[in-house]
Coordinates of C-alpha atoms in Angstrom, one line a residue:
X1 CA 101.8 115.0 86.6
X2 CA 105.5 115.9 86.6
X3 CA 108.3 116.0 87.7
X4 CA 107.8 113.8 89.9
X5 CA 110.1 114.2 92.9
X6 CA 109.3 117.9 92.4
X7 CA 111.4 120.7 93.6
X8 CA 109.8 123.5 93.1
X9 CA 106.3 123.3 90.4
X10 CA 104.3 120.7 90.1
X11 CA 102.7 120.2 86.5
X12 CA 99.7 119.0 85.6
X13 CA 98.5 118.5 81.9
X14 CA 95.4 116.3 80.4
X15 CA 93.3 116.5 77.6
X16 CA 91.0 119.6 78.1
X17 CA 87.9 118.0 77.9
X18 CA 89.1 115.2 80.8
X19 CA 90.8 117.8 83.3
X20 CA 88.8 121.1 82.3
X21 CA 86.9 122.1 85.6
X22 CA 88.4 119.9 87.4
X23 CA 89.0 120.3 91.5
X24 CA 93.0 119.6 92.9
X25 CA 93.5 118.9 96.1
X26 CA 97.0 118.1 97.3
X27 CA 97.2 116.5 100.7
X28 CA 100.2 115.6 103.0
X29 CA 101.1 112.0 104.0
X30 CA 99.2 112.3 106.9
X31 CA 96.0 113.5 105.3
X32 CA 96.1 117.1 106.1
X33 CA 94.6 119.4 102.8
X34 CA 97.0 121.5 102.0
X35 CA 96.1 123.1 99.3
X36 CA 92.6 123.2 97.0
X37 CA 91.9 124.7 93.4
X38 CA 88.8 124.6 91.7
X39 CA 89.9 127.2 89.0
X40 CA 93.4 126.0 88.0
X41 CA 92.1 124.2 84.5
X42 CA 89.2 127.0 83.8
X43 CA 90.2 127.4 79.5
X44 CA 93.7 125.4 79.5
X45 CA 94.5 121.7 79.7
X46 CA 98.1 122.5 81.4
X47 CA 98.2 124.0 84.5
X48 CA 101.6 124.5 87.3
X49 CA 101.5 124.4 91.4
X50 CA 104.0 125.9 93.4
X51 CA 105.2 123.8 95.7
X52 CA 108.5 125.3 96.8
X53 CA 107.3 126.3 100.1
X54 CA 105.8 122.9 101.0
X55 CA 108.4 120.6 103.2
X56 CA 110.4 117.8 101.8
X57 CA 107.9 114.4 101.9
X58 CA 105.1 112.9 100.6
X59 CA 102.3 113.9 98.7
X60 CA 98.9 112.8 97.3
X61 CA 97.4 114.8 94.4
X62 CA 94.0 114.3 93.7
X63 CA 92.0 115.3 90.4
X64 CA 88.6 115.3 90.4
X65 CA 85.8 116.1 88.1
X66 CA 82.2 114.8 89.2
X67 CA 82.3 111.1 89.8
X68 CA 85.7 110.8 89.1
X69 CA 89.0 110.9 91.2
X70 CA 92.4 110.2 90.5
X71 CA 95.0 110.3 92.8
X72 CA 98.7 110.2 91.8
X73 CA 101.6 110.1 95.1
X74 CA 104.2 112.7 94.6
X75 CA 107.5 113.1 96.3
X76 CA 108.6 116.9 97.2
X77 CA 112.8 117.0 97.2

């Protein structure tokens, strides 16, 4: 996940057979979902989010495919 502060995209990359599938869910610092994609890694192992219209702050990013979540902080300049 980079950059990371992030201005304006967000990108994710992975090896394919890790993130392909896989669910995104970015939430604010007070836990609020903000945004969800289930199809963002369908056939590619890189993927970008748009985050210039999200407000400057904090930022969890969670990955998950079946049992397993990551979550990664993120800063939004």
């Amino acid at each position: 996940i980079y950059p990371n502060p992030v201005s304006d995209y967000l990108n994710i990359s992975a090896n394919l057979e890790s993130i392909e599938n896989s669910k995104i869910v970015i939430y604010d610092v007070l836990g609020k979902k903000i945004y969800e994609n289930t199809e963002l890694f369908s056939n590619t192992n890189q993927a970008q989010i748009d985050m210039s219209s999200f407000n400057k702050g904090i930022y969890l990013v969670e990955i998950s495919k079946g049992s397993v979540v990551e979550t990664k902080k993120i800063i939004k300049k």
